[in-house]
CSV table of C-alpha atoms in Angstrom, one decimal:
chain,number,residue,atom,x,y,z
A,84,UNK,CA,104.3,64.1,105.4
A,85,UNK,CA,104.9,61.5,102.9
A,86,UNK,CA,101.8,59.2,104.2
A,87,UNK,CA,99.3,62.4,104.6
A,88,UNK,CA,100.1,63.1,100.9
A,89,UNK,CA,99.5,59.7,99.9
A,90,UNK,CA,97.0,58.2,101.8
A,91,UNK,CA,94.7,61.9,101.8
A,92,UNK,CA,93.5,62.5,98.5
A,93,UNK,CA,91.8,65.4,99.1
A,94,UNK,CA,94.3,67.3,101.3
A,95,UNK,CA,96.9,65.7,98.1
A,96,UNK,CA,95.3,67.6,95.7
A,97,UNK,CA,94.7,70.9,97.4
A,98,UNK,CA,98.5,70.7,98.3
A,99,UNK,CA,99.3,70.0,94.5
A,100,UNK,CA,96.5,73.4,93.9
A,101,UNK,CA,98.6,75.5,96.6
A,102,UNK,CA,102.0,74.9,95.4
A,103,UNK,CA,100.7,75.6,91.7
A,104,UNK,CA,99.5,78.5,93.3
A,105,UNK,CA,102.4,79.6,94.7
A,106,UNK,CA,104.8,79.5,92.0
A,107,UNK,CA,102.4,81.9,90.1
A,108,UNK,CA,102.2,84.1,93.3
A,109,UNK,CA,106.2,84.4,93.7
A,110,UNK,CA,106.0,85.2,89.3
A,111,UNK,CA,103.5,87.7,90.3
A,112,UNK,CA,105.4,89.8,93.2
A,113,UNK,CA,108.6,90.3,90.2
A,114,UNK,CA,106.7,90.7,87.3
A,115,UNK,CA,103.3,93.1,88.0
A,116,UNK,CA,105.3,94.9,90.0
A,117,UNK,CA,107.6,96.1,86.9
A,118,UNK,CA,104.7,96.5,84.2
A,119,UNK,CA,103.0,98.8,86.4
A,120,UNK,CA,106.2,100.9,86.7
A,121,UNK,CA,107.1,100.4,83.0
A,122,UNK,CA,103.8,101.6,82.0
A,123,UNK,CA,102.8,104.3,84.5
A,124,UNK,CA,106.6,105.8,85.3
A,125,UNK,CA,104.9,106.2,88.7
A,126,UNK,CA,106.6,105.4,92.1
A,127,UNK,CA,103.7,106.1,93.6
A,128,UNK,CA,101.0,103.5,91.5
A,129,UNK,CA,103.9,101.0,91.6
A,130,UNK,CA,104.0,101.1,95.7
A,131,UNK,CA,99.9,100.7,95.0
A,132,UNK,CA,100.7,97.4,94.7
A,133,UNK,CA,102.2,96.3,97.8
A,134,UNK,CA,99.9,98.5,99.7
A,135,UNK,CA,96.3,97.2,98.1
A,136,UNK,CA,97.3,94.3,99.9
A,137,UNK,CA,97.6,95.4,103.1
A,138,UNK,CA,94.3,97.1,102.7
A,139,UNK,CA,92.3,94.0,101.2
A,140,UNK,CA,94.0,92.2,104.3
A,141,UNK,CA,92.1,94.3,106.4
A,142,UNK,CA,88.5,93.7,104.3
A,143,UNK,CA,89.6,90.1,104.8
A,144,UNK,CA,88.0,90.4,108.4
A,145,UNK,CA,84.9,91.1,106.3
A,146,UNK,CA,85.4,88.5,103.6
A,147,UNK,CA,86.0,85.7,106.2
A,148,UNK,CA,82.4,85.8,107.5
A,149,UNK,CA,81.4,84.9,104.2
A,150,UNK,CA,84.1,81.8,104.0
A,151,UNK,CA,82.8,80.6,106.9
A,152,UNK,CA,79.3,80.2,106.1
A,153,UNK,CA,80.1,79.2,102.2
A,154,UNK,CA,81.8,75.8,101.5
A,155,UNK,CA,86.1,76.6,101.0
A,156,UNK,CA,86.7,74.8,98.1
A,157,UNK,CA,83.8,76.9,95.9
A,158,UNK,CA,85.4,80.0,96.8
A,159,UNK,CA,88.7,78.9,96.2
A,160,UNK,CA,87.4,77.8,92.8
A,161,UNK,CA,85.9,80.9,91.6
A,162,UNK,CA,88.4,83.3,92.8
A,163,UNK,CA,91.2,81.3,91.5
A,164,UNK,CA,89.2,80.9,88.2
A,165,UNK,CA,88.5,84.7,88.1
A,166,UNK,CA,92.0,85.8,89.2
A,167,UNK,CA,93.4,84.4,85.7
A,168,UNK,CA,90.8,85.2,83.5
A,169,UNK,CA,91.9,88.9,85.3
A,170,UNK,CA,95.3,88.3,84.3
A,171,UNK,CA,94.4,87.3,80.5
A,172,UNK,CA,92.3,90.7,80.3
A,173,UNK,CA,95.5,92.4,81.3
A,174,UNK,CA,97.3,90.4,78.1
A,175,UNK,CA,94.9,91.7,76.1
A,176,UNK,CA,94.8,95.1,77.1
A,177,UNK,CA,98.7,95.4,77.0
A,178,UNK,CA,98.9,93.6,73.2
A,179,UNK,CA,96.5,96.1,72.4
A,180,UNK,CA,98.3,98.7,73.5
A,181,UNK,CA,95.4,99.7,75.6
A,182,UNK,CA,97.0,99.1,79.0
A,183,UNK,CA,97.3,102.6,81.4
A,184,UNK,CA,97.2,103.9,85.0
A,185,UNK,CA,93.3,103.2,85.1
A,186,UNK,CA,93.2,100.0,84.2
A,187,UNK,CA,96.1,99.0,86.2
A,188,UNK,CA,95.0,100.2,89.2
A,189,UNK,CA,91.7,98.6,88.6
A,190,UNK,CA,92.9,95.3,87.8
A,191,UNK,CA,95.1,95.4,90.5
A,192,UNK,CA,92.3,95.9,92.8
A,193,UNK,CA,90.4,93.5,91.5
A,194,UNK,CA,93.1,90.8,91.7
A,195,UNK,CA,93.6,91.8,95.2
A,196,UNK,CA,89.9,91.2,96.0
A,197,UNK,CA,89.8,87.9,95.0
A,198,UNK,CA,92.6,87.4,97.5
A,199,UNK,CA,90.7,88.6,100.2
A,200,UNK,CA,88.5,85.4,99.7
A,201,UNK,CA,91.3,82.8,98.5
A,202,UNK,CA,93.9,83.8,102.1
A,203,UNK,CA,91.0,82.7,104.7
A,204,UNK,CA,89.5,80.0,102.4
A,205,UNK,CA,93.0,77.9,102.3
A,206,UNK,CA,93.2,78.5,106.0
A,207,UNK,CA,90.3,77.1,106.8
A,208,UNK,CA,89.6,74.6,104.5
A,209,UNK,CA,92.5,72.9,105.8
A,210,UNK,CA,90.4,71.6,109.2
A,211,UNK,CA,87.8,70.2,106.3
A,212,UNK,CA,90.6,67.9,104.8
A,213,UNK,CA,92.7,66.2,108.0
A,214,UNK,CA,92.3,65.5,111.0
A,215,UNK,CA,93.0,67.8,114.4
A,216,UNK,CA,96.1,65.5,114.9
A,217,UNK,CA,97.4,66.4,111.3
A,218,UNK,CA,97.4,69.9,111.3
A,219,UNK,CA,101.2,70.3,112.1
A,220,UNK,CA,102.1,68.1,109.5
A,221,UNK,CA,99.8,69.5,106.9
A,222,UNK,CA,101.0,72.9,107.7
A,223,UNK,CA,104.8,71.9,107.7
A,224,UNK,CA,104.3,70.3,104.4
A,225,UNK,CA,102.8,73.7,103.3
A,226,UNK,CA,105.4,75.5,104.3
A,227,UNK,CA,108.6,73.3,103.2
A,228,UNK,CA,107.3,73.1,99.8
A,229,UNK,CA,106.5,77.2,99.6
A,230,UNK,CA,110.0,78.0,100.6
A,231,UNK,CA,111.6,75.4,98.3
A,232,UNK,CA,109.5,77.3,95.4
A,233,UNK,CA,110.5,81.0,96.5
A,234,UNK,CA,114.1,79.8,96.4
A,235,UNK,CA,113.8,78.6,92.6
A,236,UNK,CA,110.7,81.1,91.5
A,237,UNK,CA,112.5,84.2,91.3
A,238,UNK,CA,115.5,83.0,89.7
A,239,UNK,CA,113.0,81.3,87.3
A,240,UNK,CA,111.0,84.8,86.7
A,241,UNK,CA,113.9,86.7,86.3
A,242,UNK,CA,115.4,84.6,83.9
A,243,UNK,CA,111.8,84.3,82.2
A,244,UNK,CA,111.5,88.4,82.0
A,245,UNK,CA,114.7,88.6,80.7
A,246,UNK,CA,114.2,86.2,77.7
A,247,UNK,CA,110.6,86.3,76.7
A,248,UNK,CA,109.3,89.9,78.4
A,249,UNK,CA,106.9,90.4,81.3
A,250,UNK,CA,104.2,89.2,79.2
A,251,UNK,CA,105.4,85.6,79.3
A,252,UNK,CA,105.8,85.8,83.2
A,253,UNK,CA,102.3,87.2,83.4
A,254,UNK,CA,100.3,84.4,81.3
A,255,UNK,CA,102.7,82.0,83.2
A,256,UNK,CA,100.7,83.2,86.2
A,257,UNK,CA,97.6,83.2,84.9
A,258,UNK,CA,98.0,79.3,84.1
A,259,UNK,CA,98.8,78.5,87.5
A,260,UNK,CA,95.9,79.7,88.5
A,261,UNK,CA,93.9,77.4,86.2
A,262,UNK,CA,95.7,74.4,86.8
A,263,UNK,CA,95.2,75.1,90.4
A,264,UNK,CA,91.2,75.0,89.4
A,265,UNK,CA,92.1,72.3,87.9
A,266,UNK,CA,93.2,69.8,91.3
A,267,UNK,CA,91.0,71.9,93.1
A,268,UNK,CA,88.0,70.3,91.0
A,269,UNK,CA,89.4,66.9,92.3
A,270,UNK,CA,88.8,67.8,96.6
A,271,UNK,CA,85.5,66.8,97.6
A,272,UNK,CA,82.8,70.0,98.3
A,273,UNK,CA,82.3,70.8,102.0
A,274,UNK,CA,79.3,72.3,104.0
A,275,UNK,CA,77.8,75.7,103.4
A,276,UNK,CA,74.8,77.3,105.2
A,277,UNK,CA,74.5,81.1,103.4
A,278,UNK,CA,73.4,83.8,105.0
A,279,UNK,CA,69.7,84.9,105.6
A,280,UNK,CA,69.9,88.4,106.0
A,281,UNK,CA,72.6,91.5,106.5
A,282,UNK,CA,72.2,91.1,110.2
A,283,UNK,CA,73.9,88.0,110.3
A,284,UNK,CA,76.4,88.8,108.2
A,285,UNK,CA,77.5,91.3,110.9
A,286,UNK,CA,76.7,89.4,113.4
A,287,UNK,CA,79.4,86.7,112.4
A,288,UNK,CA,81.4,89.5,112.1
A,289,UNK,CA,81.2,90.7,115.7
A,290,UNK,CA,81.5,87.3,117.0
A,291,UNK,CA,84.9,86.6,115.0
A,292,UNK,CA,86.1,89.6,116.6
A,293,UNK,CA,84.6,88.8,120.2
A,294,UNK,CA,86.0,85.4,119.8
A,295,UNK,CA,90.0,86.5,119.2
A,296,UNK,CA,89.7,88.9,122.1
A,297,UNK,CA,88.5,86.7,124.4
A,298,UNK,CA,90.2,83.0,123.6
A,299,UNK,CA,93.4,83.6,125.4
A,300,UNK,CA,95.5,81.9,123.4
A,301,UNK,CA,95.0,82.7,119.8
A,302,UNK,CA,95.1,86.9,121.2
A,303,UNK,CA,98.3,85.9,122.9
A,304,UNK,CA,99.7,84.2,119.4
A,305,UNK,CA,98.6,87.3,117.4
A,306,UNK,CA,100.5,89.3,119.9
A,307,UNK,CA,103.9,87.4,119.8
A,308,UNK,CA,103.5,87.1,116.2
A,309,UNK,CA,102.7,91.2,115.4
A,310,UNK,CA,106.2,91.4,117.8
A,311,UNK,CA,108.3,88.7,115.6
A,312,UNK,CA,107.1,90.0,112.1
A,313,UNK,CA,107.8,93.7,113.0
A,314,UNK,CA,111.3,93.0,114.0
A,315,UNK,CA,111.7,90.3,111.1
A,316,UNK,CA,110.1,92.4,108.7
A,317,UNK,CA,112.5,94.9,108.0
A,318,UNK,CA,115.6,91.8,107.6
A,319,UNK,CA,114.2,91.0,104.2
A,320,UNK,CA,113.8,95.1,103.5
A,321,UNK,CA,117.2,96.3,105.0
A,322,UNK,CA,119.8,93.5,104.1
A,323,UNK,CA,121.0,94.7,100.3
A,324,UNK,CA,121.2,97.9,102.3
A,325,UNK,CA,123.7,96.3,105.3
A,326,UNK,CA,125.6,94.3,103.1
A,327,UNK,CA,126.8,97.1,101.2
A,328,UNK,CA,127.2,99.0,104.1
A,329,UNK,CA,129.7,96.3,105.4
A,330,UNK,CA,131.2,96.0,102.3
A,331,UNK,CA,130.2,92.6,101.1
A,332,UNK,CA,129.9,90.6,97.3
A,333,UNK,CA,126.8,91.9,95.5
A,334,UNK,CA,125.5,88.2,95.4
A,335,UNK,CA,125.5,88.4,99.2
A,336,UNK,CA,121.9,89.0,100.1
A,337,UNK,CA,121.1,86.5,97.4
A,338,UNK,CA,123.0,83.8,99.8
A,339,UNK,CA,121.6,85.2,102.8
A,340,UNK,CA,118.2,84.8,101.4
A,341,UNK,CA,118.7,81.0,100.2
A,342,UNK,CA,120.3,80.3,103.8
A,343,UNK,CA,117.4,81.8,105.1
A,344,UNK,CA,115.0,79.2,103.1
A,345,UNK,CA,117.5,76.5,103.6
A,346,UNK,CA,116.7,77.0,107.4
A,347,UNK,CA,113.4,77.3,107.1
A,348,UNK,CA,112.9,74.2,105.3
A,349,UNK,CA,115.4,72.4,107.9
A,350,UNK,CA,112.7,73.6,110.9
A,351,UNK,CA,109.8,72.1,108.7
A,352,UNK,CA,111.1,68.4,108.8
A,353,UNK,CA,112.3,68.7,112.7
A,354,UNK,CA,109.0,70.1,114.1
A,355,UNK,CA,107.1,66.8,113.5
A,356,UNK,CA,110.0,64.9,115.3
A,357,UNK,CA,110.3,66.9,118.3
A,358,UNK,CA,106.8,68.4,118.9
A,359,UNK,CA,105.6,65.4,120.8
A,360,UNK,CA,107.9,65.4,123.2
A,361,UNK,CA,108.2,69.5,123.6
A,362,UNK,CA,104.8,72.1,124.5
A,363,UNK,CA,104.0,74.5,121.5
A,364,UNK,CA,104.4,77.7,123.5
A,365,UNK,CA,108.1,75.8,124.7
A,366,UNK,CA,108.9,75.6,120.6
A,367,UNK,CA,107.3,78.9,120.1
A,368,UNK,CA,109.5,80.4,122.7
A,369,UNK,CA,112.5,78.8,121.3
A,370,UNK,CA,111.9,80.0,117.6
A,371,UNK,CA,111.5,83.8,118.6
A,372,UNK,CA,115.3,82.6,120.7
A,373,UNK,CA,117.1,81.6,117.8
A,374,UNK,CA,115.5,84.3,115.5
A,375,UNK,CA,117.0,87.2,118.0
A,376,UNK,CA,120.6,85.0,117.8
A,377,UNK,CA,120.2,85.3,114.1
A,378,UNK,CA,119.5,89.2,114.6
A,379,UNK,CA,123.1,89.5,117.4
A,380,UNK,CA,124.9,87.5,114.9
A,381,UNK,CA,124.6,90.3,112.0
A,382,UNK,CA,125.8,92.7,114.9
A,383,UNK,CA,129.6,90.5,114.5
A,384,UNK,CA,132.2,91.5,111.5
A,385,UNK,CA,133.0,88.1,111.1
A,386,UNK,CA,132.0,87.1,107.1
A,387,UNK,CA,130.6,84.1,107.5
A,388,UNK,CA,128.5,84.8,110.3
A,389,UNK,CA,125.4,86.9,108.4
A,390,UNK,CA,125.0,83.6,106.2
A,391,UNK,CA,124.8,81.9,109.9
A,392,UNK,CA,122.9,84.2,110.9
A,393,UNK,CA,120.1,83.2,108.1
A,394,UNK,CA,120.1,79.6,108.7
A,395,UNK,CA,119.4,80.5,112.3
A,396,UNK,CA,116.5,83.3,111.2
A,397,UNK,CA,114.6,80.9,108.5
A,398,UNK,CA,114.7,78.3,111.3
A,399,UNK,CA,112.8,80.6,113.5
A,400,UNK,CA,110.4,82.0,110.8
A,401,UNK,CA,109.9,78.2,109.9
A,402,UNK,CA,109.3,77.2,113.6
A,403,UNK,CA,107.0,80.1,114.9
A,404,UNK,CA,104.9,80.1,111.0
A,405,UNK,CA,103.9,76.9,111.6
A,406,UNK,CA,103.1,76.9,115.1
A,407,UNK,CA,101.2,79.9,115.2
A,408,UNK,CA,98.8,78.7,112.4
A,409,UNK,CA,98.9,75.5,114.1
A,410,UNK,CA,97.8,76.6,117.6
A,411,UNK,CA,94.7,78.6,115.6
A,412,UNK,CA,93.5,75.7,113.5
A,413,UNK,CA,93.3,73.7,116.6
A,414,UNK,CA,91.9,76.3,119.0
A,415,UNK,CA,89.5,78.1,116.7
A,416,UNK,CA,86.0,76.0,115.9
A,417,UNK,CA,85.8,75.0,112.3
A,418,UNK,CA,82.9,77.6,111.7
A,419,UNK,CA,85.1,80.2,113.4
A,420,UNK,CA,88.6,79.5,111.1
A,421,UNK,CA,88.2,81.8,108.1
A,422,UNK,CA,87.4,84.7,111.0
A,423,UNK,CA,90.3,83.8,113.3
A,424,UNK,CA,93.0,83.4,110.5
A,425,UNK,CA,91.8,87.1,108.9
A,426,UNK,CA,92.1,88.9,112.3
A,427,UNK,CA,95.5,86.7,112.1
A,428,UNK,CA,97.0,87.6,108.6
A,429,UNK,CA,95.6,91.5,109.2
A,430,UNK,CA,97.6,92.0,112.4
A,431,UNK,CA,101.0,90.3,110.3
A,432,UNK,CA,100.2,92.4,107.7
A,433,UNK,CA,100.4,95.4,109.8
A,434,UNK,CA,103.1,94.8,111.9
A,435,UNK,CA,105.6,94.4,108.4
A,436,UNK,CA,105.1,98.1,107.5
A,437,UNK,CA,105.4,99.3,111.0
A,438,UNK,CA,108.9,97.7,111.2
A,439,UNK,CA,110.2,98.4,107.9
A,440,UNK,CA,109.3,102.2,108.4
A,441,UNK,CA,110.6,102.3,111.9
A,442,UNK,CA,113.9,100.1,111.5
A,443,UNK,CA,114.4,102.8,108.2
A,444,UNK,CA,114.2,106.1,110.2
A,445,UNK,CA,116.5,104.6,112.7
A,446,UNK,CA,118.9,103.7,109.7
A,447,UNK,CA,118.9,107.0,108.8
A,448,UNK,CA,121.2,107.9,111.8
A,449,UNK,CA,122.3,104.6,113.8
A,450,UNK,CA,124.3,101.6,111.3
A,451,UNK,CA,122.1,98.6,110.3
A,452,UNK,CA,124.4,96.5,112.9
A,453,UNK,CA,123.2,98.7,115.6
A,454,UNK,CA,119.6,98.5,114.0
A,455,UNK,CA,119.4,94.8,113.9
A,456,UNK,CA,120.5,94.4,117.3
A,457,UNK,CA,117.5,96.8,118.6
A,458,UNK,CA,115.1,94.2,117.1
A,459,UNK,CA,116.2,91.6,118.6
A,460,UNK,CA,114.2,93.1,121.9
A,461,UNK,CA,110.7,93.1,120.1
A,462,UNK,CA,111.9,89.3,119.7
A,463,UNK,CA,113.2,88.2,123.1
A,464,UNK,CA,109.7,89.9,124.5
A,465,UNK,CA,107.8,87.8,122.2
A,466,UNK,CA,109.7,84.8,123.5
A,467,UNK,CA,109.2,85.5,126.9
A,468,UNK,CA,104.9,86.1,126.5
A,469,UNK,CA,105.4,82.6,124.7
A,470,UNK,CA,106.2,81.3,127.3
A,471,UNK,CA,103.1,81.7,129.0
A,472,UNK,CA,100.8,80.6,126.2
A,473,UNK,CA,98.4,78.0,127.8
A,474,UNK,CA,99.5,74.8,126.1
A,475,UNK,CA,99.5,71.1,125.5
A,476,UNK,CA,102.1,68.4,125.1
A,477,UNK,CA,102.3,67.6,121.1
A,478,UNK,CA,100.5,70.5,119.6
């Protein structure tokens, strides 16, 4: 990881533009999320939130035919650009007092717009910046660096809200989003054809689509993948709820969820090591393994063993996240990324509602325990349809 960051200036300073990113992201989830209930009193508009993101990551089936005809690193730099000056209208609007339902929702769904463009772009454009053979190592980097930031950002936000006021955390985002313009500036420009006409627009379209249906292995990752998020899903969603159930220290899920990280980063630096000597769908099927173990282990009344139990999950989230975006960058064409990756992100999307909503009604009557150790089943099936992903020695 070291030597791609150091020897790849281009992929060096997208990476530097992502992190940036990141951090302003995980500020983002806390702090949005409370102005638009401080301001509207609403439930409802505050869930609008979370949900206008599951519905732009369905347009983002649309959006990705335009990324893959338009060069990646323009798009990246106008929505990025466009997402803070969004951000510094909402600063404005709230020191004026002029801030309300309407303009909330409509900022909201503007921000979420621009997402629709930036999720497939940084997908994609990562095929323009290294080579086929360092993919894995681009994505691991990726995601060890993401999951060190989510363990400090919403400690930092918090702390950030509580002494200086949403307002600070919200201009904080909004500067991440310029200095990530800023490194972005610095990655050399890549192709872009345009469109002619409407036709083609929906013709790229239909071919995205005919193209994940019919390449057998990227369907079959999309598959395993709606099955492990579904059941992993409602972890993050039910935990505060089954550690008070069982009793435990209010810090608990905050342990459980650094664990989790911890393990997730821990997966990131062994993957390089042992996927040459190991087949991706072998490593895929052993990530959806250990994430069920994980799921068993909060079954046990022992105290120690939920904590376990998250090491054991983030190492199978960091395994499978990797390898499944892994697998796509190297099976989709580089015109076909942005496509493949929205059809992707759409399906994981969808499959984190459906278990959250399902794992709750089942709550409702059955202990979490019991609950947990139902989903390990959606896992273990995953795992064994792994298994028979057509696959190649050191993917």
């Amino acid at each position: 990881m070291k030597n791609l960051l150091k020897k790849n200036r281009n992929f060096r300073n997208f990476w530097i533009a992502s992190s940036i990113s990141t951090i302003g992201d995980f500020v983002d989830d806390i702090a949005f999320a409370q102005l638009v209930y401080i301001v509207t009193k609403s439930t409802l508009i505050t869930s609008y939130v979370f949900a206008i993101k599951i519905i732009f990551s369905f347009l983002s089936v649309f959006t990705s035919a335009f990324v893959d005809r338009y060069s990646k690193k323009k798009i990246l730099l106008i929505s990025s650009l466009f997402q803070g000056i969004v951000l510094l209208v909402l600063l404005a609007l709230y020191y004026c007092s002029l801030v309300n339902a309407v303009s909330l929702i409509i900022l909201v769904t503007v921000q979420s717009l621009f997402s629709s463009f930036v999720t497939p772009a940084r997908n994609a454009i990562i095929s323009v910046l290294v080579t086929k053979e360092e993919i894995m190592t681009a994505r691991v980097s990726i995601n060890i660096i993401q999951q060190i930031i989510q363990i400090f950002s919403y400690a930092v936000s918090g702390m950030l809200i509580a002494l200086l006021g949403i307002p600070s955390a919200i201009f904080l985002d909004a500067i991440t989003f310029f200095l990530s313009v800023l490194f972005l500036s610095g990655v050399e420009a890549d192709s872009s054809q345009g469109f002619r006409s409407g036709r083609e627009v929906l013709a790229d379209m239909k071919s995205g689509f005919g193209f994940v249906l019919k390449n057998r292995i990227i369907f079959t990752v999309i598959i395993v993948t709606f099955l492990g998020n579904a059941a992993m899903t409602p972890v993050d969603a039910l935990m505060p709820a089954y550690f008070s159930q069982n009793h435990f220290a209010d810090s608990s899920f905050a342990v459980f969820m650094v664990c989790s990280s911890l393990g997730s980063i821990c997966s990131g630096l062994l993957l390089p090591k042992i996927s040459g000597t190991a087949k991706s769908n072998i490593l895929m099927m052993a990530g959806f393994v250990l994430g069920a173990a994980g799921l068993a282990g909060l079954y046990c009344d022992n105290m120690a063993l939920p904590f376990l139990a998250g090491i054991l999950i983030g190492i199978s989230v960091g395994l499978v996240s990797v390898l499944n975006a892994t697998i796509i960058q190297m099976e989709a064409p580089k015109d076909m990324q942005a496509r493949a990756f929205s059809f992707f992100s759409f399906m994981t999307y969808i499959s984190g509602p459906v278990g959250v909503v399902a794992s709750g009604a089942i709550g409702e009557t059955v202990s979490l325990k019991n609950v947990f150790l139902f989903l390990t089943i959606p896992l273990i099936a995953a795992a064994g349809i792994s298994a028979g992903i057509p696959s190649r020695s050191g993917v």
